[in-house]
Coordinates of C-alpha atoms and ligand atoms in Angstrom, one line a residue:
M1 CA 1.5 1.2 -12.4
N2 CA -1.8 2.7 -11.4
P3 CA -2.1 2.1 -7.6
L4 CA -5.7 0.8 -7.8
L5 CA -4.8 -1.6 -10.6
N6 CA -1.7 -2.7 -8.8
K7 CA -3.7 -3.4 -5.6
L8 CA -6.6 -5.2 -7.2
F9 CA -4.8 -7.2 -9.9
L10 CA -1.3 -7.8 -8.5
Y11 CA -0.8 -7.2 -4.8
Y12 CA -3.9 -8.8 -3.3
P13 CA -4.1 -11.8 -5.7
A14 CA -0.3 -12.5 -5.3
T15 CA -0.4 -12.4 -1.5
A16 CA -3.7 -14.5 -1.5
F17 CA -1.9 -17.1 -3.7
T18 CA 0.7 -17.6 -1.0
G19 CA -2.0 -18.0 1.7
E20 CA -2.2 -14.4 3.0
F21 CA -5.7 -13.2 3.2
H22 CA -5.4 -9.5 4.1
F23 CA -9.1 -8.8 4.1
L24 CA -9.5 -10.9 7.3
Y25 CA -7.6 -8.4 9.4
Q26 CA -8.0 -5.0 7.7
G27 CA -11.2 -4.0 9.5
L28 CA -10.2 -5.4 12.8
Y29 CA -6.8 -3.6 12.8
R30 CA -8.3 -0.3 11.6
S31 CA -10.7 -0.2 14.6
Q32 CA -8.1 -1.6 17.0
Q33 CA -5.8 1.3 16.7
Y34 CA -8.4 3.5 18.5
Q35 CA -9.1 1.0 21.2
S36 CA -8.5 1.7 24.9
S37 CA -5.5 0.2 26.7
D38 CA -7.9 -2.1 28.5
G39 CA -9.3 -3.4 25.2
L40 CA -5.8 -3.9 23.8
F41 CA -4.7 -5.8 26.9
R42 CA -7.7 -8.2 26.6
Y43 CA -6.9 -8.9 23.0
Q44 CA -3.2 -9.4 23.6
L45 CA -3.8 -11.6 26.6
Q46 CA -6.1 -13.9 24.6
K47 CA -3.6 -14.1 21.7
F48 CA -0.7 -14.6 24.0
T49 CA -2.4 -17.5 25.9
A50 CA -3.2 -19.2 22.6
L51 CA 0.4 -18.8 21.3
L52 CA 1.8 -20.2 24.6
G53 CA -0.5 -23.2 24.4
H54 CA 0.7 -23.9 20.8
A55 CA 4.4 -23.4 21.9
V56 CA 4.3 -25.9 24.8
H57 CA 2.4 -28.5 22.8
H58 CA 4.2 -28.3 19.4
K59 CA 7.7 -26.8 19.9
P60 CA 10.3 -29.0 21.5
Y61 CA 12.2 -25.9 22.9
Y62 CA 9.3 -24.5 24.8
R63 CA 8.2 -28.0 25.9
R64 CA 11.6 -28.4 27.4
I65 CA 11.8 -25.1 29.2
L66 CA 8.1 -24.3 30.1
P67 CA 5.6 -26.1 32.3
A68 CA 3.1 -28.2 30.2
D69 CA 0.2 -26.2 31.7
A70 CA 1.7 -22.7 31.4
H71 CA -1.1 -21.6 29.0
L72 CA -3.8 -22.9 31.4
D73 CA -2.4 -20.7 34.2
C74 CA -2.3 -17.8 31.7
S75 CA -5.9 -18.3 30.8
Q76 CA -6.9 -17.7 34.5
I77 CA -5.3 -14.2 34.4
H78 CA -7.6 -11.2 34.4
T79 CA -5.6 -8.1 35.3
P80 CA -2.6 -6.4 33.7
E81 CA -0.7 -6.7 37.1
D82 CA -1.2 -10.5 37.3
F83 CA -0.2 -10.8 33.7
Q84 CA 3.0 -8.8 34.3
R85 CA 4.0 -11.2 37.1
F86 CA 3.2 -14.2 35.0
Y87 CA 5.1 -12.8 32.0
N88 CA 8.1 -12.0 34.1
A89 CA 8.4 -15.6 35.3
L90 CA 8.8 -16.8 31.7
P91 CA 12.4 -17.1 30.4
L92 CA 13.8 -14.5 28.0
L93 CA 14.7 -15.6 24.5
T94 CA 18.0 -14.2 23.1
K95 CA 19.3 -13.9 19.6
Q96 CA 21.9 -16.5 20.5
D97 CA 19.0 -18.9 21.6
L98 CA 17.3 -18.3 18.3
I99 CA 20.5 -19.0 16.3
G100 CA 21.5 -22.0 18.5
H101 CA 18.0 -23.6 18.8
H102 CA 16.4 -22.7 15.5
Q103 CA 15.3 -26.3 14.8
E104 CA 14.0 -27.0 18.3
L105 CA 12.1 -23.7 18.4
S106 CA 10.4 -24.3 15.0
G107 CA 9.7 -28.1 15.3
E108 CA 7.6 -29.3 12.4
V109 CA 6.7 -26.3 10.3
H110 CA 3.6 -26.1 8.0
L111 CA 4.4 -26.1 4.3
S112 CA 2.8 -22.6 3.8
S113 CA 5.3 -21.0 6.3
R114 CA 8.1 -19.0 4.8
I115 CA 11.6 -18.8 6.0
K116 CA 13.0 -15.4 7.0
T117 CA 16.8 -14.9 7.2
T118 CA 17.8 -11.7 8.9
G119 CA 20.3 -10.1 11.2
G120 CA 23.3 -9.6 8.9
S121 CA 24.1 -6.5 10.8
T122 CA 25.3 -8.6 13.8
G123 CA 27.5 -10.8 11.5
E124 CA 25.4 -13.8 12.4
P125 CA 22.4 -14.5 10.3
V126 CA 19.2 -15.3 12.2
K127 CA 16.8 -17.8 10.6
L128 CA 13.2 -18.3 11.5
Y129 CA 9.9 -19.3 9.9
K130 CA 6.7 -17.3 9.8
N131 CA 3.3 -18.7 9.0
A132 CA 1.2 -17.1 6.2
S133 CA -1.5 -15.6 8.5
A134 CA 1.2 -14.0 10.6
L135 CA 2.8 -12.5 7.5
A136 CA -0.6 -11.3 6.3
R137 CA -1.1 -9.6 9.7
E138 CA 2.4 -8.0 9.5
R139 CA 1.6 -6.6 6.1
V140 CA -1.8 -5.3 7.1
A141 CA -0.5 -3.5 10.2
T142 CA 2.3 -2.0 8.1
A143 CA -0.1 -0.9 5.3
L144 CA -2.3 0.7 7.9
S145 CA 0.6 2.7 9.4
Y146 CA 1.5 3.9 5.9
E147 CA -2.0 5.3 5.7
W148 CA -1.0 7.6 8.6
A149 CA 1.6 9.0 6.1
G150 CA -1.1 9.4 3.5
I151 CA 0.1 6.4 1.5
Q152 CA -2.4 3.7 0.3
V153 CA -1.7 0.1 -0.6
G154 CA -0.5 0.0 -4.2
A155 CA 1.0 3.5 -4.2
K156 CA 4.3 3.7 -6.2
Q157 CA 7.3 3.4 -3.9
A158 CA 10.9 4.4 -4.7
R159 CA 13.1 2.3 -2.5
F160 CA 16.7 3.0 -1.4
W161 CA 17.8 -0.5 -0.6
G162 CA 20.3 -3.2 -1.5
I163 CA 20.4 -4.7 -5.0
P164 CA 20.9 -8.5 -4.9
H165 CA 24.1 -9.9 -6.5
S166 CA 23.0 -13.3 -7.9
N167 CA 20.8 -13.5 -11.0
R168 CA 18.2 -15.6 -9.2
A169 CA 18.0 -13.2 -6.3
K170 CA 17.8 -10.3 -8.8
F171 CA 15.0 -12.0 -10.6
L172 CA 13.0 -12.6 -7.4
A173 CA 13.6 -9.0 -6.3
R174 CA 12.2 -7.8 -9.6
I175 CA 9.0 -9.9 -9.2
T176 CA 8.5 -8.7 -5.6
D177 CA 9.1 -5.1 -6.7
L178 CA 6.6 -5.5 -9.5
V179 CA 3.9 -6.9 -7.2
A180 CA 4.6 -4.3 -4.5
N181 CA 4.8 -1.5 -7.1
R182 CA 8.3 -0.5 -6.2
Y183 CA 11.2 1.1 -8.0
R184 CA 14.5 0.1 -6.5
L185 CA 17.6 2.4 -6.2
S186 CA 20.9 1.1 -4.8
A187 CA 21.6 2.5 -1.4
F188 CA 25.2 1.2 -1.9
D189 CA 25.9 3.4 -4.9
M190 CA 25.4 7.0 -3.8
T191 CA 28.0 9.1 -5.7
D192 CA 26.9 12.5 -7.1
A193 CA 26.8 10.8 -10.6
D194 CA 24.6 8.0 -9.2
M195 CA 22.2 10.5 -7.6
A196 CA 22.0 12.6 -10.7
G197 CA 20.8 9.5 -12.5
Y198 CA 18.3 8.6 -9.7
Y199 CA 16.8 12.1 -9.8
R200 CA 16.3 11.9 -13.6
H201 CA 14.7 8.4 -13.3
L202 CA 12.4 9.4 -10.4
L203 CA 11.0 12.3 -12.5
V204 CA 9.8 9.7 -14.9
V205 CA 8.8 7.0 -12.4
K206 CA 6.8 9.5 -10.3
P207 CA 6.9 7.7 -6.9
A208 CA 4.3 8.7 -4.3
Y209 CA 6.8 8.1 -1.6
L210 CA 10.4 7.3 -0.9
Y211 CA 11.3 4.4 1.4
G212 CA 14.6 3.2 2.8
Y213 CA 17.7 3.8 4.9
V214 CA 17.9 7.1 6.7
S215 CA 21.5 7.7 5.7
A216 CA 20.9 7.1 1.9
I217 CA 17.8 9.2 1.8
R218 CA 19.4 12.1 3.7
L219 CA 22.4 11.9 1.3
F220 CA 20.0 12.2 -1.7
A221 CA 18.0 15.0 0.0
N222 CA 21.2 17.0 0.6
Y223 CA 22.3 16.4 -3.0
I224 CA 19.0 17.8 -4.3
K225 CA 19.3 20.8 -2.1
Q226 CA 23.0 21.5 -2.8
T227 CA 22.5 21.2 -6.6
N228 CA 19.4 23.4 -6.5
L229 CA 17.2 20.8 -8.0
A230 CA 13.4 21.1 -7.4
P231 CA 11.9 18.7 -4.9
L232 CA 10.3 15.7 -6.7
P233 CA 6.8 16.9 -7.6
S234 CA 5.1 13.4 -7.2
L235 CA 6.2 12.8 -3.6
K236 CA 3.7 12.9 -0.8
A237 CA 5.9 11.5 2.0
V238 CA 9.2 9.9 2.9
I239 CA 9.3 6.8 5.1
T240 CA 12.6 6.1 6.7
T241 CA 13.7 2.8 8.3
S242 CA 16.4 0.6 9.7
E243 CA 18.7 3.3 11.1
V244 CA 18.1 5.8 13.9
L245 CA 16.6 9.0 12.6
S246 CA 18.1 12.1 14.3
E247 CA 16.5 15.5 14.3
L248 CA 19.1 16.7 11.8
D249 CA 18.4 13.8 9.5
R250 CA 14.7 14.7 9.6
H251 CA 15.4 18.4 9.0
D252 CA 17.6 17.7 6.0
I253 CA 15.3 15.2 4.4
E254 CA 12.2 17.4 4.9
Q255 CA 14.2 20.4 3.4
G256 CA 15.4 18.3 0.4
F257 CA 12.0 16.8 -0.5
A258 CA 9.6 19.4 0.9
V259 CA 7.4 16.6 2.4
K260 CA 7.0 15.2 5.9
V261 CA 9.2 12.3 7.1
F262 CA 7.5 9.3 8.8
N263 CA 9.9 7.1 10.7
E264 CA 9.4 3.3 10.8
Y265 CA 11.1 1.1 13.4
G266 CA 11.3 -2.6 12.8
C267 CA 13.5 -5.6 12.6
G268 CA 13.8 -8.5 10.2
E269 CA 12.5 -11.1 12.7
V270 CA 9.0 -9.5 13.2
G271 CA 8.8 -6.7 10.6
S272 CA 7.4 -3.3 11.5
I273 CA 7.5 -2.7 15.3
A274 CA 6.4 0.9 15.4
H275 CA 5.5 3.7 13.0
E276 CA 5.1 7.4 13.3
C277 CA 1.6 8.9 13.1
E278 CA 0.7 12.4 11.8
Q279 CA 1.6 13.8 15.2
G280 CA 5.1 12.4 15.2
A281 CA 4.4 9.7 17.8
L282 CA 6.0 6.3 17.2
H283 CA 3.1 3.9 17.8
V284 CA 3.7 0.3 18.5
M285 CA 2.0 -2.3 16.2
A286 CA 0.1 -3.7 19.3
S287 CA -2.3 -5.8 17.2
N288 CA 0.7 -8.0 16.3
L289 CA 3.3 -7.5 19.0
L290 CA 3.5 -7.3 22.7
V291 CA 6.3 -4.9 23.3
Q292 CA 7.9 -4.2 26.6
V293 CA 11.3 -3.0 28.0
E294 CA 13.7 -5.0 30.2
R295 CA 15.8 -3.8 33.0
D296 CA 17.8 -6.2 35.2
G297 CA 15.9 -9.2 33.9
I298 CA 12.5 -7.8 34.6
T299 CA 10.2 -6.4 31.8
Y300 CA 8.0 -3.4 32.2
N301 CA 5.3 -1.9 30.0
H302 CA 6.8 1.6 30.4
G303 CA 10.1 3.3 30.9
T304 CA 13.6 2.8 29.3
G305 CA 15.3 -0.5 28.7
E306 CA 16.1 -3.2 26.2
I307 CA 13.1 -4.1 24.0
V308 CA 11.6 -7.5 24.7
L309 CA 8.8 -8.6 22.5
T310 CA 6.4 -11.4 21.7
D311 CA 5.2 -11.9 18.1
L312 CA 1.6 -12.8 19.0
H313 CA 0.7 -14.6 15.7
N314 CA 3.8 -16.4 14.6
Y315 CA 3.1 -20.0 15.3
A316 CA 5.9 -21.3 13.0
T317 CA 8.9 -20.1 15.1
P318 CA 7.3 -18.6 18.2
L319 CA 9.2 -15.7 19.6
I320 CA 8.2 -15.3 23.3
R321 CA 9.9 -12.6 25.4
Y322 CA 12.5 -12.1 22.6
K323 CA 15.3 -9.7 23.5
L324 CA 16.0 -7.6 20.5
G325 CA 19.2 -5.9 21.4
D326 CA 17.7 -2.4 20.9
Y327 CA 17.2 0.1 23.7
A328 CA 14.0 2.3 23.8
T329 CA 11.7 4.3 26.0
L330 CA 8.1 3.0 26.1
A331 CA 5.2 5.3 27.1
P332 CA 1.5 4.3 27.5
G333 CA -0.9 5.1 24.6
G334 CA -2.6 8.4 24.4
C335 CA -1.7 10.7 21.5
S336 CA -3.4 13.7 20.1
C337 CA -4.0 11.6 16.9
G338 CA -6.6 9.7 19.0
R339 CA -4.9 6.3 18.7
G340 CA -4.6 4.2 21.9
L341 CA -1.6 2.2 20.6
P342 CA 1.5 2.5 23.0
V343 CA 4.2 4.9 22.0
L344 CA 8.0 4.4 21.8
S345 CA 9.1 7.9 22.8
R346 CA 12.7 7.2 22.0
V347 CA 14.6 4.4 20.2
H348 CA 18.2 4.6 21.5
G349 CA 19.8 2.1 19.1
R350 CA 21.7 -1.1 19.4
A351 CA 23.5 -2.4 22.5
Y352 CA 26.6 -3.3 20.6
D353 CA 27.2 0.2 19.3
I354 CA 28.1 1.5 22.7
I355 CA 31.7 2.5 22.9
H356 CA 33.7 1.2 25.9
T357 CA 36.6 3.3 27.1
P358 CA 40.0 2.0 28.3
E359 CA 39.0 3.4 31.8
G360 CA 35.9 1.1 31.8
R361 CA 33.2 3.7 31.0
S362 CA 30.5 3.2 28.4
I363 CA 29.7 6.0 26.0
H364 CA 26.3 6.0 24.3
P365 CA 26.6 6.3 20.5
E366 CA 24.3 9.2 20.4
A367 CA 26.8 11.3 22.4
I368 CA 29.3 10.7 19.5
I369 CA 26.7 11.3 16.8
Y370 CA 25.8 14.6 18.5
I371 CA 29.4 15.9 18.0
F372 CA 29.2 15.3 14.3
E373 CA 25.6 16.7 14.0
K374 CA 26.7 19.9 15.9
M375 CA 29.6 20.4 13.5
Q376 CA 27.4 19.7 10.5
E377 CA 24.8 22.2 11.7
Q378 CA 27.3 25.1 11.5
R379 CA 28.6 24.1 8.1
A380 CA 28.2 21.0 5.9
V381 CA 31.6 19.5 6.2
F382 CA 31.0 15.9 5.4
K383 CA 28.5 13.7 3.5
Q384 CA 28.8 10.7 5.8
F385 CA 30.8 9.6 8.7
Q386 CA 31.6 6.4 10.7
V387 CA 33.3 6.0 14.0
L388 CA 34.8 2.5 14.4
Q389 CA 36.2 1.3 17.6
D390 CA 38.7 -1.3 16.4
R391 CA 40.7 -1.6 19.6
L392 CA 39.8 -0.7 23.2
D393 CA 42.2 2.2 23.0
H394 CA 41.7 3.1 19.3
L395 CA 39.1 4.6 17.0
T396 CA 39.1 5.0 13.3
I397 CA 37.0 7.9 12.1
R398 CA 36.0 7.7 8.5
I399 CA 34.7 10.8 6.7
I400 CA 33.4 11.4 3.2
P401 CA 34.3 15.1 3.1
T402 CA 32.5 17.9 1.3
A403 CA 34.4 20.9 -0.3
N404 CA 34.0 22.7 3.1
F405 CA 36.2 20.2 4.9
N406 CA 39.8 21.1 5.8
N407 CA 42.5 19.9 8.2
A408 CA 41.5 22.2 11.0
I409 CA 38.0 20.7 11.0
G410 CA 39.6 17.2 11.0
R411 CA 41.6 18.2 14.1
D412 CA 38.5 19.7 15.8
I413 CA 36.5 16.5 15.3
Q414 CA 39.3 14.4 16.8
L415 CA 39.6 16.7 19.7
A416 CA 35.8 16.7 20.4
V417 CA 35.6 12.9 20.2
R418 CA 38.7 12.5 22.4
N419 CA 37.2 14.9 25.0
K420 CA 33.9 12.9 25.0
I421 CA 35.5 9.4 25.2
S422 CA 38.9 9.5 26.9
P423 CA 42.1 11.5 26.8
T424 CA 44.0 8.2 26.3
I425 CA 42.1 7.1 23.2
Q426 CA 44.0 7.1 19.9
I427 CA 42.3 8.3 16.8
T428 CA 43.0 7.7 13.1
L429 CA 41.1 10.0 10.7
E430 CA 40.5 8.5 7.2
L431 CA 39.1 10.6 4.4
V432 CA 37.3 8.2 2.1
N433 CA 35.0 8.1 -0.9
T434 CA 32.5 5.5 0.4
I435 CA 31.7 3.9 3.7
V436 CA 31.0 0.2 3.5
R437 CA 27.5 -0.9 4.6
E438 CA 26.8 -4.0 6.6
K439 CA 25.6 -7.1 4.7
S440 CA 22.1 -6.2 5.8
G441 CA 22.5 -2.8 4.0
K442 CA 22.5 -0.8 7.2
L443 CA 25.1 1.8 7.8
R444 CA 26.4 1.6 11.3
V445 CA 27.5 5.1 12.1
V446 CA 29.1 4.1 15.4
K447 CA 30.4 0.6 15.3
R448 CA 32.4 -1.4 17.7
Q449 CA 34.4 -4.3 16.2
L450 CA 37.0 -5.5 18.6
T451 CA 39.2 -8.6 18.5
A452 CA 38.3 -11.3 21.0
D453 CA 41.1 -10.1 23.3
D454 CA 39.9 -6.5 23.3
N455 CA 36.2 -7.5 23.6
R456 CA 36.4 -8.3 27.3
L457 CA 34.9 -5.4 29.2
P458 CA 37.5 -3.5 31.2
M459 CA 37.2 -3.7 35.0
A460 CA 36.7 -0.2 36.3
N461 CA 38.2 -0.9 39.7
T462 CA 40.9 -3.4 38.8
Q463 CA 44.5 -2.1 39.3
R464 CA 47.0 -3.4 36.9
S465 CA 50.4 -4.3 38.3
Ligands
LIG1 ZN1 -0.4 9.4 17.4

């Protein structure tokens, strides 16, 4: 559909019908991206104080764990240093808290709030509510960040995503896709025959941009390049999401589609957290979120640590100092694009993807991904891979091979991984046709799935008799 018609006659009316009034925030957010860090601090402090007041008055969980006048103390704060001290005295909220105290955190929820179910990748679904104005703000911030990629509201999107199973879910997905002007392609079905069909369809659909999982889009980009197809002429940008985008991912995708890649970083609980600008900086959606990093129980507004965030406008299930499980490096704002929004200089991925060795060391997943990327750089030997730690002393490496793959390469991979992790680790190499995605649709390239017995962290200094 024509983007302007879609925007005026479908997208805005449909979202307004559900109580989301985007026009209330568009001007504000547009100007806010260029605000100084001081201006952003004042805005966030005001919104945070109001949210805290609502939480202690209306949500049993916060009433139980916070002082009744916490928001009054917060309203007396004027400097970032004082706020940081105050913020650090508040308890952290973990995913387990959100799962275990979902009702108590939400209390009585307004009818216009919508339920969000997310977190399939951890195996435990997380449930929360989000009020309509918070949803509107989330969508406005996301739409604004798409403008950085040259994509306007209503532009045609081709989306590599999951396809629902049940008829009802399929029908709802079709309606959402129609309203959002999307064409959906299954990220779960990526054989050469599937991709040949996708390419033919996309020539007709003429999407302005591709959106979806890094791994699926890279696979499609490589398919286009290897089969000498022309890049899709309608494309202006590719927006990747949900999985870590490596430099080689970016290179392959930009080669295959001949347009720039813009990475989005987000999560189901709060939506888009950060988005790349024209200069390649991953700017935090600071109009909606207070994002910090935590080290040893203390949160900071700079440096490396586990992401801790507050969703400033979600009054339905308030997330205050919510620990996300992702590690990142946070830098102050200041980018050659002129925006004052803080920058995530690196997103290091999920805590549970770290491999633990029998000797008690922890290996960051990127160290393992690097081995595969290096090998792939010399010669494309696989289409996709997954390293699964299924026992403390055992890894299963799954590879979808290309025609360039041979047994010697398989041995090289095993040797390099063993050198990186531990000489005592056992490895089974499996050549497969597909690698199963998580329920959420994400592909976990380095995955740790130990039995309860193996899941205890080894003690580095304990001698076994
Ligand atoms: Zn920038």
